[in-house]
mmCIF file of C-alpha atoms and ligand atoms in Angstrom:
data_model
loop_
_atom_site.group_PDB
_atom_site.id
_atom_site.type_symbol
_atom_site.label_atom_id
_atom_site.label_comp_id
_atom_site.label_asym_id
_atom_site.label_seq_id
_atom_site.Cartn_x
_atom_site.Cartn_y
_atom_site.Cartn_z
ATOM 1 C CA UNK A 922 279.220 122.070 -46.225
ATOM 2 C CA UNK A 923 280.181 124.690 -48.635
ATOM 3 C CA UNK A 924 276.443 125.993 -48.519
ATOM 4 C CA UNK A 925 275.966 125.581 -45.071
ATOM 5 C CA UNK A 926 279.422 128.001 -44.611
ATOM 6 C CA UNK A 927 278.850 130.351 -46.854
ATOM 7 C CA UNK A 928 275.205 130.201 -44.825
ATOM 8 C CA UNK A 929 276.926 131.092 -41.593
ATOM 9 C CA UNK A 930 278.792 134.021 -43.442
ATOM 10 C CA UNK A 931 275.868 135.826 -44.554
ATOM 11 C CA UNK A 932 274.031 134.798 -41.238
ATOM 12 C CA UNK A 933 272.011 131.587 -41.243
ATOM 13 C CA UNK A 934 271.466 130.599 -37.730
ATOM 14 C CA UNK A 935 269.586 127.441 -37.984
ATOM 15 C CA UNK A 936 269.092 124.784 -40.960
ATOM 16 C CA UNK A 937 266.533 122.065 -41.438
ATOM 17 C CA UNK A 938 267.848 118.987 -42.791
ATOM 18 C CA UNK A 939 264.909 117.270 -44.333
ATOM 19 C CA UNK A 940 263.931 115.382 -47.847
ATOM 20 C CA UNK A 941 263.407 114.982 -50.980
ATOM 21 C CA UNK A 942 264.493 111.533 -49.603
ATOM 22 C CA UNK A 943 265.384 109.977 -46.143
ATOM 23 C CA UNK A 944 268.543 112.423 -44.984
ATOM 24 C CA UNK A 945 269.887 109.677 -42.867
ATOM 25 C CA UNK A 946 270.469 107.354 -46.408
ATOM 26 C CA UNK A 947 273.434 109.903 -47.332
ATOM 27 C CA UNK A 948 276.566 107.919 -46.276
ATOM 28 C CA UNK A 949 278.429 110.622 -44.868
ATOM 29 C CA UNK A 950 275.164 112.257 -42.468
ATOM 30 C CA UNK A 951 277.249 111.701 -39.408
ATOM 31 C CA UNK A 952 280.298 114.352 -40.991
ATOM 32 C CA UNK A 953 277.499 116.362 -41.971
ATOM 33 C CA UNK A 954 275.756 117.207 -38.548
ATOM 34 C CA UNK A 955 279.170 117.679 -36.906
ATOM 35 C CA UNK A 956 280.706 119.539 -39.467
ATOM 36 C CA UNK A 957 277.122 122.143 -39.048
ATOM 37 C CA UNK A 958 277.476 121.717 -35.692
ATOM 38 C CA UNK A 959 280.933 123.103 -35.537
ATOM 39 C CA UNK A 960 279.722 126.437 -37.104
ATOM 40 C CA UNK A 961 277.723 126.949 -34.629
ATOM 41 C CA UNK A 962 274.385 126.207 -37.069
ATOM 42 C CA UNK A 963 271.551 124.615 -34.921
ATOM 43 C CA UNK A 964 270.042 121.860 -36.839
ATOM 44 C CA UNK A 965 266.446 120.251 -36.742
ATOM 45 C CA UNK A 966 265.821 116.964 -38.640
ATOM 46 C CA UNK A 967 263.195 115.357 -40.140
ATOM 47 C CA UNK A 968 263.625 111.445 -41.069
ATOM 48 C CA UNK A 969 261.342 109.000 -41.772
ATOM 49 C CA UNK A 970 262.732 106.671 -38.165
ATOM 50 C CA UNK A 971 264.157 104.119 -40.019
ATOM 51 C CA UNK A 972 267.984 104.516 -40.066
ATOM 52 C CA UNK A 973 268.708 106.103 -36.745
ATOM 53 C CA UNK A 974 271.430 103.372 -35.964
ATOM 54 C CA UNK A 975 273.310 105.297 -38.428
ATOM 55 C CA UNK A 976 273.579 108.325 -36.871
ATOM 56 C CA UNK A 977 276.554 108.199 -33.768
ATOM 57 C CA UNK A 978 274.986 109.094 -30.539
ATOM 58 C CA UNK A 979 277.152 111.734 -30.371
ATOM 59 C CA UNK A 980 276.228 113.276 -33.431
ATOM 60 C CA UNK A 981 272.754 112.581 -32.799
ATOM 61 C CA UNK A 982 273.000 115.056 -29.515
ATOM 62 C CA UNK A 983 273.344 118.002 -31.439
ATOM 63 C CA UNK A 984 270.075 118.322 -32.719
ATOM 64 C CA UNK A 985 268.101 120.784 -31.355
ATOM 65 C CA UNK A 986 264.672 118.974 -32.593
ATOM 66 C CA UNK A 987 263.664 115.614 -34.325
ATOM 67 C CA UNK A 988 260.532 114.745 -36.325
ATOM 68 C CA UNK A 989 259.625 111.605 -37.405
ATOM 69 C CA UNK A 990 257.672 111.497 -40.493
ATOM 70 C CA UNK A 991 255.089 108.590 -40.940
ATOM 71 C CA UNK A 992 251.787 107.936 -42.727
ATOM 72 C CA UNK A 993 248.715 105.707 -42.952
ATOM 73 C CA UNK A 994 250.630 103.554 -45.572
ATOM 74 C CA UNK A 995 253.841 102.980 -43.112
ATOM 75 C CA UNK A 996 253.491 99.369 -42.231
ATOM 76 C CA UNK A 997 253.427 98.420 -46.206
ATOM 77 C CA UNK A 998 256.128 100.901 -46.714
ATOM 78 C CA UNK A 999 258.344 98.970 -43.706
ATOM 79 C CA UNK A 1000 257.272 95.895 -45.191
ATOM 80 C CA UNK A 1001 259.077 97.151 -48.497
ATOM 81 C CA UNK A 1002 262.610 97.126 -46.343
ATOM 82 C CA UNK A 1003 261.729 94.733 -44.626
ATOM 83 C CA UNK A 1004 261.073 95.824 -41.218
ATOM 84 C CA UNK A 1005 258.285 95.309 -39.242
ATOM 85 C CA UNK A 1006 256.074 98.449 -37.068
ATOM 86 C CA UNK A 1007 257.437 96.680 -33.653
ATOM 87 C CA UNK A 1008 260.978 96.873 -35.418
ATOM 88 C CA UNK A 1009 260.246 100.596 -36.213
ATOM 89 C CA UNK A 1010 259.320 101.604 -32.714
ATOM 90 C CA UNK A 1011 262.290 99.931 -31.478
ATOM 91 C CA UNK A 1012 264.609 101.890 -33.685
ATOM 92 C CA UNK A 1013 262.922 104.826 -32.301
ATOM 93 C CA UNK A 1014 262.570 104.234 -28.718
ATOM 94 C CA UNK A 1015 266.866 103.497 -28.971
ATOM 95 C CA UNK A 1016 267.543 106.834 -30.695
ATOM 96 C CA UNK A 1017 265.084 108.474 -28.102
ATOM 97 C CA UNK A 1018 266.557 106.949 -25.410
ATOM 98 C CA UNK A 1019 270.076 107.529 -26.252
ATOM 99 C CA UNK A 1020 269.574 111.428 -26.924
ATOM 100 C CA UNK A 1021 267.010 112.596 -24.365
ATOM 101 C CA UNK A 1022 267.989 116.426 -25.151
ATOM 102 C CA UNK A 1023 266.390 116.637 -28.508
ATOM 103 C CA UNK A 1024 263.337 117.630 -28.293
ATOM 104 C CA UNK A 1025 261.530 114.829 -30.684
ATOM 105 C CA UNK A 1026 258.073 114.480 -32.155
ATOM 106 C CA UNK A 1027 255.669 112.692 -34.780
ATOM 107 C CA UNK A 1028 254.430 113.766 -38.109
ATOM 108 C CA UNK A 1029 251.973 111.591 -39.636
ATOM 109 C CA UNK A 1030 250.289 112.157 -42.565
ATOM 110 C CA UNK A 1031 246.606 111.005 -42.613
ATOM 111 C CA UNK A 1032 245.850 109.359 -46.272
ATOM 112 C CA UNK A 1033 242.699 107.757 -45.933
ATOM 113 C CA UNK A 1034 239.371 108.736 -44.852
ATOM 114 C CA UNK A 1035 239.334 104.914 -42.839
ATOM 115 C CA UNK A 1036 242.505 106.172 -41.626
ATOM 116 C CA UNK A 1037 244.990 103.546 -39.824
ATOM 117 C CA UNK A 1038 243.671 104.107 -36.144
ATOM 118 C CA UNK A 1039 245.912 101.504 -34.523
ATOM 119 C CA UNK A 1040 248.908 102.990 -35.590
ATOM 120 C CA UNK A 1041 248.102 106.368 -34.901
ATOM 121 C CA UNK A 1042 246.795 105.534 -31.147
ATOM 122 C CA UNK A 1043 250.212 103.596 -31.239
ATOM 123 C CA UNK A 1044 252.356 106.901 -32.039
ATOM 124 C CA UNK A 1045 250.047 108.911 -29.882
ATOM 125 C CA UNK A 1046 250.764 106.951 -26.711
ATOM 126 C CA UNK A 1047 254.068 106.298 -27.804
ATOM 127 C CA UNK A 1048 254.799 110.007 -28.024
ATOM 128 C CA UNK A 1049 253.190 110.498 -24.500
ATOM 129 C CA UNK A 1050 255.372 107.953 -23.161
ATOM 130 C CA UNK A 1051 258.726 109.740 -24.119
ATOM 131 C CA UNK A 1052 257.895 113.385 -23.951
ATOM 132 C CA UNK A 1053 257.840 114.063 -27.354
ATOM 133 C CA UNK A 1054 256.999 118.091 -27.743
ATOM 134 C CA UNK A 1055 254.036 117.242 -30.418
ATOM 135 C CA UNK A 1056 252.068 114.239 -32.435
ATOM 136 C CA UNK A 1057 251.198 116.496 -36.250
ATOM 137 C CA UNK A 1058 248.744 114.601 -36.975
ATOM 138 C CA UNK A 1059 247.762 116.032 -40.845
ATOM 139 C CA UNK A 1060 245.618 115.367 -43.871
ATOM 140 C CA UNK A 1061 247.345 114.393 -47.278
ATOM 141 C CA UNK A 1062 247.630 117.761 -49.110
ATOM 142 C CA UNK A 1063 246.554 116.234 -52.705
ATOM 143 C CA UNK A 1064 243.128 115.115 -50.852
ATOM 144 C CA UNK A 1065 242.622 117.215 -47.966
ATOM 145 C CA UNK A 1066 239.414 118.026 -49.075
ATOM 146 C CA UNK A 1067 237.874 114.720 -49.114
ATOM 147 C CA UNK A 1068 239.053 113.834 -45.864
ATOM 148 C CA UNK A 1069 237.955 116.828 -44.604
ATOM 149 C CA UNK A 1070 234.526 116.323 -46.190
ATOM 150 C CA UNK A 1071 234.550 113.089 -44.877
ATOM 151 C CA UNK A 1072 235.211 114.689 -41.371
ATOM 152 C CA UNK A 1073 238.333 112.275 -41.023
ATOM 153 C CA UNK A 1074 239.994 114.638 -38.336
ATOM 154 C CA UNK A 1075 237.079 114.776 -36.110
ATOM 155 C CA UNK A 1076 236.845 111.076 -35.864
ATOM 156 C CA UNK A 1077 240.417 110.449 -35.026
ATOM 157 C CA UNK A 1078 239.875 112.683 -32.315
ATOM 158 C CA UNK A 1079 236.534 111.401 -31.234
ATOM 159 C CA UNK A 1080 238.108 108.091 -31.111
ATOM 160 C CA UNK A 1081 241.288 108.725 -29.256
ATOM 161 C CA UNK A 1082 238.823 110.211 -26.472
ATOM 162 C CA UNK A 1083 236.549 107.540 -26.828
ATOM 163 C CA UNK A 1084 239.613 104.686 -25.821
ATOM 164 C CA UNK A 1085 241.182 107.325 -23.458
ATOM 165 C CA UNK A 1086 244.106 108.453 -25.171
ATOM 166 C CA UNK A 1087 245.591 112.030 -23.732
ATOM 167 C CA UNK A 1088 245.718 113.749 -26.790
ATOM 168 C CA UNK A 1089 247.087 117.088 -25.109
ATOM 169 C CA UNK A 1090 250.144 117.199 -27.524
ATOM 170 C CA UNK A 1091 248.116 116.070 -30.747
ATOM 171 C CA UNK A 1092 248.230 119.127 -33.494
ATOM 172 C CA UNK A 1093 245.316 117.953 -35.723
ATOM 173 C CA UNK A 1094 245.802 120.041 -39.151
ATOM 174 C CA UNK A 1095 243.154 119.656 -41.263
ATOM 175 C CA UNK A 1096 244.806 121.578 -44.354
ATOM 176 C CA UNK A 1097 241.386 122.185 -45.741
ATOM 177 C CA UNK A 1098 241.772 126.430 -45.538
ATOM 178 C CA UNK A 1099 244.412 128.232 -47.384
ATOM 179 C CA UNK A 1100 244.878 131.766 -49.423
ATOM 180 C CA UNK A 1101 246.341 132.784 -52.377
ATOM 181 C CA UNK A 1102 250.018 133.618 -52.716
ATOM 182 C CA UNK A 1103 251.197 136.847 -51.232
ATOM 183 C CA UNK A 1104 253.065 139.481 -53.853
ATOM 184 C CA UNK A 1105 255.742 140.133 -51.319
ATOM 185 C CA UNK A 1106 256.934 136.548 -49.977
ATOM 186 C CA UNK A 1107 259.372 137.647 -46.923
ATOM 187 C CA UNK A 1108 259.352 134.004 -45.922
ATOM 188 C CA UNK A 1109 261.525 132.950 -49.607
ATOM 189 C CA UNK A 1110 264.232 135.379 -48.051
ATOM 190 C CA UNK A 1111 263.893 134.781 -44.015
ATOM 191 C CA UNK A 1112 264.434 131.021 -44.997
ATOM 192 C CA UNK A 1113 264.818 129.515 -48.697
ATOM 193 C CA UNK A 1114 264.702 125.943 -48.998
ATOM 194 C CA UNK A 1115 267.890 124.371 -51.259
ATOM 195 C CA UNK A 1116 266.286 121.383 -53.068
ATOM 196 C CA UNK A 1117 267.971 118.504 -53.692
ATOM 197 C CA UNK A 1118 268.249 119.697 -57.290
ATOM 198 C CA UNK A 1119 270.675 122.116 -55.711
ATOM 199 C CA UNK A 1120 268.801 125.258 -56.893
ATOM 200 C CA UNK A 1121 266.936 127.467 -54.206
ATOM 201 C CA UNK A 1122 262.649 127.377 -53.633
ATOM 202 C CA UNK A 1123 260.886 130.163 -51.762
ATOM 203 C CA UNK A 1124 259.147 127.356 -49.398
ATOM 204 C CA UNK A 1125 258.318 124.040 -48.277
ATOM 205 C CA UNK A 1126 254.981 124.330 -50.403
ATOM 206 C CA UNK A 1127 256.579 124.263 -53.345
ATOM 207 C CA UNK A 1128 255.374 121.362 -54.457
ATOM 208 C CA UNK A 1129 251.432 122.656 -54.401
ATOM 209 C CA UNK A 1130 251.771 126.306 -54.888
ATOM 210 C CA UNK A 1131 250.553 126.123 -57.976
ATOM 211 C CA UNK A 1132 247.239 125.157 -59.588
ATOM 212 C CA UNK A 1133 248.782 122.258 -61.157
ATOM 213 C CA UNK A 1134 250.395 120.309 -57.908
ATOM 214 C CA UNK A 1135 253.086 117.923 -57.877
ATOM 215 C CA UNK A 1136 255.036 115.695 -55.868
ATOM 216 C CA UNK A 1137 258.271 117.677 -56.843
ATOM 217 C CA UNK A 1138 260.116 121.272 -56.444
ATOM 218 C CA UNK A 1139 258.107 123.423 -58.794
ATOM 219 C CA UNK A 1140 261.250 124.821 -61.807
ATOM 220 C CA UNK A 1141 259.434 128.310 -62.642
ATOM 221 C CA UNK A 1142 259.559 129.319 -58.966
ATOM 222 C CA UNK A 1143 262.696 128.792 -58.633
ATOM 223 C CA UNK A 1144 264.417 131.819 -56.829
ATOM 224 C CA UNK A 1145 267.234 132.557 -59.090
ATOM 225 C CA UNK A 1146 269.103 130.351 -61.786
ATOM 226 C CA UNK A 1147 272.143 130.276 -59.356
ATOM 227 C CA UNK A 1148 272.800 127.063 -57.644
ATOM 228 C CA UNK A 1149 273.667 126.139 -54.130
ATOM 229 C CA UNK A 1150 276.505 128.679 -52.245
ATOM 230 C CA UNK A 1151 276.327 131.166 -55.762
ATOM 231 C CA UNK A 1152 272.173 130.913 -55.285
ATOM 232 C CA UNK A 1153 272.351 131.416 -51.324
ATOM 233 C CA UNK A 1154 274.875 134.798 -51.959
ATOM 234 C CA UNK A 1155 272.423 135.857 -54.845
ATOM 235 C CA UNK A 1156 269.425 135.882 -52.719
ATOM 236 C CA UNK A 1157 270.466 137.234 -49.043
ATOM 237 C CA UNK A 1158 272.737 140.038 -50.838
ATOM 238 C CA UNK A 1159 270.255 141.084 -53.125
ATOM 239 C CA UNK A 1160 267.282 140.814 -50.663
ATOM 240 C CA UNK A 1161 265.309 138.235 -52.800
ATOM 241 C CA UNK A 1162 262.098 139.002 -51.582
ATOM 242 C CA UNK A 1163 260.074 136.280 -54.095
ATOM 243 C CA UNK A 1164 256.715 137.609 -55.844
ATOM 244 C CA UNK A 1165 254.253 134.924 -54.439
ATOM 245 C CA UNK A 1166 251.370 136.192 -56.741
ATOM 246 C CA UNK A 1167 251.848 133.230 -58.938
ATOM 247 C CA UNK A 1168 250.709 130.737 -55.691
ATOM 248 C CA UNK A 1169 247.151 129.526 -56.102
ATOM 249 C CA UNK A 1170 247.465 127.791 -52.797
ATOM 250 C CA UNK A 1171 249.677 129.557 -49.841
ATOM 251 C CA UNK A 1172 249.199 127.871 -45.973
ATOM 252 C CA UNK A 1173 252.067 130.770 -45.184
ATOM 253 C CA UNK A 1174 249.821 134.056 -45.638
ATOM 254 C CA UNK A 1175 249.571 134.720 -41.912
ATOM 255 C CA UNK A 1176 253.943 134.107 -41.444
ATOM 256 C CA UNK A 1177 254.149 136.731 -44.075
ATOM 257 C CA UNK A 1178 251.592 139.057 -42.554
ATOM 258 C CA UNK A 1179 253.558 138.920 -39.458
ATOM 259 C CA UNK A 1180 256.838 139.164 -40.967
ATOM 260 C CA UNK A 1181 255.223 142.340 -42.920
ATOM 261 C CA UNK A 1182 254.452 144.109 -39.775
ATOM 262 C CA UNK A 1183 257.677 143.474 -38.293
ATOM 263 C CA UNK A 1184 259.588 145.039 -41.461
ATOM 264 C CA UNK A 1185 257.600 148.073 -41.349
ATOM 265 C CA UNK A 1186 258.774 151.223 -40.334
ATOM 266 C CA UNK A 1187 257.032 152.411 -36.994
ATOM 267 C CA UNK A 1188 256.847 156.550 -36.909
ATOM 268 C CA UNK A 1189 257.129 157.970 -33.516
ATOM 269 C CA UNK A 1190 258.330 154.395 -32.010
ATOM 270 C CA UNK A 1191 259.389 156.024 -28.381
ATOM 271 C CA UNK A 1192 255.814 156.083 -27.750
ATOM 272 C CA UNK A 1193 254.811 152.629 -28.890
HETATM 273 S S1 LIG B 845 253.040 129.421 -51.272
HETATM 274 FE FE1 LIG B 845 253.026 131.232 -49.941
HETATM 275 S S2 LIG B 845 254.914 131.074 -48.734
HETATM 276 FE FE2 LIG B 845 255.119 129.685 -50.502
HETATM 277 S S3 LIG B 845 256.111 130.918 -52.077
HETATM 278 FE FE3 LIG B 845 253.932 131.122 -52.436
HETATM 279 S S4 LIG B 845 253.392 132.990 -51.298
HETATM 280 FE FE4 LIG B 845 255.371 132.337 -50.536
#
């Protein structure tokens, strides 16, 4: 909370609550998305589906958006806690049901090149049954290329036609193009990601930036040695832009290209 004020003093407008780890596990998430609400913060969340009968309907209302975050390993993974994919879509359908103004959607992460069809025909028609805005479907980043190789996108999609499935609000991302890093990052400053380390990362692709990925925050690209409120002043009042020169692998190039433009000064702007 101290962040996320000393976020709406320098200007934040909207936060992302999202992992390393399921958000909804931290005992006190219901305090936390009133207490953002009452700044007048708009949230999005992105949890994993399993612990919505945490979250107070109330609380749950305030969200502007909701993604749920599966894969092609979730029914071992529920199996782990105990719950079962029936039990999952339950859990879902009741937090759905009970806040119909957030605008909710799927994000599953395709891991294998026989990916798990069933389920993903599941969350497709599942999605198309409650409005969701969007089913991501996307390839594992670590082997994106041998999916792609293996044309695993295109077959998901041939078969969802083939049984009939409306696909209209599918989002297949096949991860398989990206650039290299751009010097001037805008989108470290426009919005930095606080880890759960408590230090500050230019973006989501942290993890992969760099030749050598990993499954965690990368330290050397950290934006400044300054931890949570004391990092968040350091960056927005000294207009951190980050050097992304260092990133081997950047899926942001075109957000920074378009940020670019929209910093640059315009000469004789009456007649644009
Ligand atoms: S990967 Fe791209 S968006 Fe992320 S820090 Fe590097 S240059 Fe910036």
């Amino acid at each position: 909370m101290d962040v996320m004020r000393t976020g709406k003093e320098l200007g934040t407008e909207a936060v992302t609550i999202t992992g390393g780890g399921e958000p909804l596990m931290h005992p006190e998430i219901n305090e936390i998305l009133d207490g953002i609400d009452s700044l007048g913060i708009e949230m999005g969340l992105v949890a994993n589906g399993t612990l919505f009968h945490k979250v107070q309907t109330r609380s749950l209302k305030k969200l502007i958006w909701c993604r749920i975050s599966s894969s092609d390993e979730l029914k071992t993974q529920l199996g782990r806690i105990g719950l079962s994919l029936s039990e999952w879509f339950d859990e879902i359908e009741d937090a759905v049901t009970r806040a119909k103004n957030v605008d909710w959607a799927f994000s599953h992460v395709v891991t294998k090149t026989r990916p798990n069809f069933d389920l993903i025909a599941k969350i497709v028609k599942f999605a198309n049954t409650y409005n969701f805005t969007h089913v991501r479907l996307v390839n594992n980043i670590f082997i994106a290329d041998m999916l792609e190789k293996a044309r695993t996108m295109d077959k998901i999609k041939e078969k969802l036609e083939k049984r009939k499935i409306d696909d209209s609000k599918v989002n297949y991302q096949k991860r398989d193009k990206w650039t290299k890093g751009t010097k001037k990052c805008y989108i470290a400053l426009l919005k930095p990601v606080l880890g759960a380390d408590g230090y500050w990362y230019p973006c989501c692709g942290t993890q992969y930036a760099l030749a050598k990925p990993s499954y965690d925050y990368e330290p050397s690209m950290r934006l400044t040695d300054k931890k949570l409120s004391d990092g968040l002043r350091d960056i927005i009042e000294n207009q951190k832009v980050f050097d992304g020169s260092m990133c081997v692998k950047c899926y942001y190039s075109k957000y920074n290209e378009a940020l670019k433009i929209m910093l640059s000064e315009v000469k004789h702007l009456k007649f644009v």
